[in-house]
Short mmCIF file of C-alpha atoms in Angstrom, two decimals:
data_model
loop_
_atom_site.label_atom_id
_atom_site.label_comp_id
_atom_site.label_asym_id
_atom_site.label_seq_id
_atom_site.Cartn_x
_atom_site.Cartn_y
_atom_site.Cartn_z
CA MET A 1244 22.53 6.33 -1.21
CA GLY A 1245 25.48 4.33 0.21
CA MET A 1246 25.78 0.70 1.15
CA GLN A 1247 23.22 -0.61 3.61
CA THR A 1248 23.63 -3.64 5.86
CA GLY A 1249 21.35 -5.47 8.22
CA ALA A 1250 17.59 -5.48 8.50
CA HIS A 1251 15.53 -3.50 6.00
CA ILE A 1252 11.82 -2.61 5.89
CA VAL A 1253 9.97 -1.95 2.65
CA TRP A 1254 6.91 0.05 3.67
CA ASP A 1255 3.65 0.24 1.79
CA TRP A 1256 2.16 3.74 1.67
CA ASN A 1257 -1.65 3.82 1.20
CA GLY A 1258 -3.44 2.29 4.17
CA THR A 1259 -0.15 1.63 5.97
CA LEU A 1260 2.02 4.69 6.59
CA PHE A 1261 -0.70 6.94 5.16
CA HIS A 1262 -4.09 6.56 6.85
CA ASP A 1263 -6.33 7.28 3.87
CA ASN A 1264 -9.23 4.87 4.35
CA ASP A 1265 -11.86 7.62 4.13
CA ALA A 1266 -10.48 8.95 0.86
CA ILE A 1267 -10.19 5.43 -0.59
CA ILE A 1268 -13.80 4.54 0.24
CA GLY A 1269 -15.08 7.85 -1.04
CA ALA A 1270 -13.14 7.46 -4.28
CA THR A 1271 -14.32 3.86 -4.72
CA ASN A 1272 -17.94 4.87 -4.28
CA ALA A 1273 -17.50 7.80 -6.67
CA ALA A 1274 -16.20 5.32 -9.25
CA PHE A 1275 -19.11 2.96 -8.60
CA ALA A 1276 -21.60 5.80 -9.01
CA GLU A 1277 -20.32 6.34 -12.58
CA LEU A 1278 -21.75 2.90 -13.44
CA GLY A 1279 -24.86 3.20 -11.30
CA LEU A 1280 -23.56 0.79 -8.64
CA LYS A 1281 -24.57 1.07 -4.99
CA PRO A 1282 -22.03 2.52 -2.55
CA ILE A 1283 -20.20 0.12 -0.23
CA THR A 1284 -19.11 0.45 3.39
CA LEU A 1285 -15.57 0.30 4.73
CA GLU A 1286 -16.35 -3.15 6.15
CA GLN A 1287 -17.48 -4.43 2.74
CA TYR A 1288 -14.41 -2.94 1.10
CA ARG A 1289 -12.05 -4.56 3.60
CA ALA A 1290 -13.74 -7.93 3.16
CA LEU A 1291 -13.74 -7.92 -0.66
CA TYR A 1292 -10.80 -5.81 -1.84
CA CYS A 1293 -8.17 -7.62 -3.94
CA VAL A 1294 -5.74 -7.06 -6.77
CA PRO A 1295 -5.73 -6.84 -9.68
CA VAL A 1296 -8.36 -4.20 -8.98
CA PRO A 1297 -10.68 -5.23 -11.85
CA LYS A 1298 -11.15 -8.52 -9.95
CA PHE A 1299 -12.35 -6.49 -6.96
CA TYR A 1300 -14.91 -4.80 -9.18
CA GLU A 1301 -15.94 -8.22 -10.50
CA ARG A 1302 -16.76 -9.34 -6.94
CA LEU A 1303 -19.15 -6.41 -6.63
CA MET A 1304 -20.57 -6.31 -10.16
CA GLY A 1305 -20.81 -10.04 -10.80
CA ARG A 1306 -18.62 -9.61 -13.90
CA LEU A 1307 -15.39 -7.97 -14.93
CA PRO A 1308 -15.78 -4.34 -16.05
CA THR A 1309 -15.30 -3.72 -19.74
CA ASP A 1310 -12.20 -1.80 -20.81
CA ALA A 1311 -14.30 1.32 -21.24
CA GLU A 1312 -15.90 0.93 -17.81
CA TRP A 1313 -12.50 0.35 -16.20
CA GLU A 1314 -11.14 3.54 -17.78
CA VAL A 1315 -14.07 5.58 -16.45
CA MET A 1316 -13.87 4.06 -12.96
CA ASP A 1317 -10.10 4.36 -12.72
CA GLU A 1318 -10.09 8.00 -13.81
CA THR A 1319 -12.95 8.86 -11.43
CA PHE A 1320 -11.26 7.07 -8.54
CA HIS A 1321 -7.97 8.92 -8.94
CA ARG A 1322 -9.60 12.31 -9.48
CA TYR A 1323 -11.73 11.96 -6.33
CA TYR A 1324 -8.85 10.54 -4.30
CA THR A 1325 -6.54 13.42 -5.23
CA GLU A 1326 -9.17 15.93 -4.08
CA HIS A 1327 -9.80 14.22 -0.73
CA ARG A 1328 -6.39 12.89 0.32
CA VAL A 1329 -5.56 16.34 1.73
CA ARG A 1330 -7.79 15.54 4.71
CA CYS A 1331 -5.76 12.42 5.55
CA GLY A 1332 -2.62 12.11 7.64
CA LEU A 1333 0.03 9.66 8.70
CA THR A 1334 -1.01 6.63 10.73
CA GLU A 1335 -0.60 7.20 14.46
CA GLY A 1336 2.98 6.85 15.65
CA VAL A 1337 4.57 6.66 12.18
CA ALA A 1338 7.10 9.47 12.66
CA GLU A 1339 8.44 7.93 15.87
CA LEU A 1340 8.61 4.42 14.41
CA LEU A 1341 10.52 5.58 11.33
CA ALA A 1342 12.95 7.60 13.43
CA GLY A 1343 13.50 4.70 15.82
CA TRP A 1344 14.25 2.22 13.03
CA SER A 1345 16.69 4.65 11.39
CA SER A 1346 18.43 5.56 14.66
CA ALA A 1347 19.11 1.85 15.24
CA GLY A 1348 21.21 1.88 12.06
CA ARG A 1349 18.71 0.00 9.94
CA SER A 1350 17.43 1.01 6.53
CA GLN A 1351 13.93 1.43 5.13
CA SER A 1352 12.23 2.36 1.88
CA ILE A 1353 8.75 2.86 0.40
CA LEU A 1354 7.24 0.91 -2.47
CA SER A 1355 3.70 1.95 -3.33
CA MET A 1356 1.25 1.29 -6.12
CA TYR A 1357 0.27 4.96 -5.88
CA GLY A 1358 1.60 6.94 -8.85
CA HIS A 1359 5.26 7.91 -8.40
CA GLU A 1360 4.83 11.56 -9.41
CA ASP A 1361 2.13 12.01 -6.76
CA LEU A 1362 3.78 9.89 -4.07
CA VAL A 1363 7.15 11.61 -3.79
CA PRO A 1364 5.88 15.14 -2.99
CA LEU A 1365 3.31 13.68 -0.59
CA VAL A 1366 5.99 11.83 1.40
CA ARG A 1367 8.20 14.93 1.30
CA GLY A 1368 5.34 17.09 2.54
CA PHE A 1369 5.07 15.06 5.74
CA GLY A 1370 8.75 15.67 6.50
CA ILE A 1371 9.66 11.98 6.62
CA GLU A 1372 11.53 11.55 3.33
CA ALA A 1373 14.97 11.54 5.01
CA HIS A 1374 14.18 8.25 6.75
CA PHE A 1375 14.07 6.34 3.45
CA ILE A 1376 16.92 5.26 1.18
CA ARG A 1377 14.45 5.05 -1.70
CA VAL A 1378 10.84 6.03 -2.42
CA ASP A 1379 9.19 4.31 -5.40
CA GLY A 1380 5.65 4.74 -6.60
CA ARG A 1381 3.92 2.97 -9.46
CA THR A 1382 4.96 3.69 -13.01
CA GLY A 1383 2.71 2.47 -15.79
CA PRO A 1384 -0.97 1.44 -15.64
CA SER A 1385 -2.77 1.14 -12.31
CA GLY A 1386 -4.60 -1.88 -10.97
CA GLY A 1387 -1.95 -4.60 -11.07
CA SER A 1388 0.13 -6.54 -8.57
CA LYS A 1389 3.15 -5.21 -6.68
CA ALA A 1390 5.35 -8.26 -7.32
CA GLU A 1391 7.28 -7.10 -10.39
CA HIS A 1392 7.62 -3.60 -8.94
CA MET A 1393 9.18 -5.20 -5.86
CA VAL A 1394 11.80 -6.94 -8.02
CA ARG A 1395 12.91 -3.60 -9.47
CA HIS A 1396 12.72 -1.84 -6.10
CA LEU A 1397 14.99 -4.30 -4.29
CA ALA A 1398 17.39 -4.45 -7.23
CA ALA A 1399 17.91 -0.69 -6.84
CA LEU A 1400 18.79 -0.92 -3.13
CA ALA A 1401 22.55 -1.36 -2.77
CA GLY A 1402 23.51 -3.88 -0.10
CA VAL A 1403 19.96 -4.80 0.94
CA GLU A 1404 19.51 -8.57 1.22
CA PRO A 1405 16.04 -9.97 0.43
CA ALA A 1406 16.44 -12.54 3.23
CA ARG A 1407 16.79 -9.73 5.78
CA THR A 1408 14.05 -7.59 4.22
CA VAL A 1409 10.52 -7.36 5.64
CA VAL A 1410 7.64 -5.86 3.67
CA ILE A 1411 5.04 -4.13 5.87
CA GLY A 1412 1.70 -3.50 4.18
CA ASP A 1413 -2.06 -3.71 4.54
CA ALA A 1414 -2.93 -6.06 1.66
CA ALA A 1415 -2.40 -9.72 0.89
CA ASP A 1416 -0.62 -8.60 -2.29
CA ASP A 1417 2.18 -7.19 -0.11
CA ALA A 1418 2.86 -10.73 1.13
CA VAL A 1419 2.74 -12.05 -2.44
CA ALA A 1420 5.27 -9.41 -3.54
CA ALA A 1421 7.55 -10.21 -0.60
CA ARG A 1422 7.46 -13.93 -1.34
CA HIS A 1423 8.21 -13.22 -5.00
CA VAL A 1424 11.61 -11.72 -4.11
CA GLY A 1425 12.51 -13.96 -1.18
CA ALA A 1426 11.63 -11.40 1.50
CA GLN A 1427 9.32 -11.75 4.50
CA ALA A 1428 6.15 -9.81 5.26
CA VAL A 1429 4.01 -8.49 8.09
CA LEU A 1430 0.44 -7.42 7.36
CA TYR A 1431 -1.37 -4.61 9.17
CA THR A 1432 -5.13 -4.69 9.78
CA GLY A 1433 -5.70 -0.92 9.76
CA GLY A 1434 -5.89 -0.43 6.01
CA SER A 1435 -7.57 -2.05 3.02
CA HIS A 1436 -8.06 -5.57 4.47
CA GLY A 1437 -9.58 -6.85 7.69
CA ARG A 1438 -7.84 -9.56 9.72
CA ALA A 1439 -9.89 -12.39 8.22
CA SER A 1440 -8.83 -11.39 4.70
CA LEU A 1441 -5.16 -11.15 5.66
CA GLU A 1442 -4.71 -14.31 7.67
CA GLY A 1443 -4.89 -16.49 4.58
CA ALA A 1444 -1.60 -14.98 3.36
CA GLY A 1445 0.39 -17.13 5.77
CA VAL A 1446 2.42 -14.32 7.34
CA PRO A 1447 2.18 -12.50 10.70
CA VAL A 1448 -0.86 -10.21 10.98
CA VAL A 1449 -0.84 -7.31 13.47
CA ASP A 1450 -3.19 -4.54 14.55
CA THR A 1451 -0.67 -1.70 14.98
CA LEU A 1452 2.39 -0.50 13.12
CA ALA A 1453 4.38 -0.66 16.37
CA GLU A 1454 3.66 -4.39 16.44
CA ALA A 1455 4.61 -4.61 12.77
CA VAL A 1456 8.02 -3.05 13.40
CA ALA A 1457 8.66 -5.33 16.38
CA GLU A 1458 7.76 -8.33 14.25
CA ALA A 1459 10.00 -7.09 11.41
CA GLU A 1460 12.90 -6.82 13.83
CA ARG A 1461 12.35 -10.41 14.91
CA LEU A 1462 11.96 -11.76 11.37
CA ALA A 1463 15.04 -9.98 10.01
CA ALA A 1464 17.33 -10.85 12.94
#
């Protein structure tokens, strides 16, 4: 891996580098259907989504799901998502942005709450793996926060300073995870949260990943 110096970006995957909104909404509604819940729109999802994910379901159901309900919904969600993610691609301009950041001598990595065993071949399949010094997906149960995963991720990056690290993601939890390790964050409106949901996180909010990278460069200077 080698020693890295200077600015570093930790990228989120789902809803950030990977434009999978359609698959996410379809999988969410498939999970809801298992409990007889009405489907929701992308706008509703972006207004209400939060982590831990059972709290998101509570906002829609009026109560937390039982352990048995959570198991059924989680399994249904992941099964549907795996079937439909093949129709999704990288967010516009990602390949050029990654190449530009790398060519400037800066480092970048991925930390995702998507399962590690599924994430790595997906990143590799898009031909972008070489841009990252590390790719980490979730290990362990789904549905929780990214904060503790971020601690382990940064600890594994030789020479990367939290103070010069910027997390780019599409959820308020990305800002929480960044703050937890002393890093900064930029939130992108094209994924799981709309602008109104993100602005309460107290970090820069942008509408394109090009803006996110420009903001990361400024923050990590």
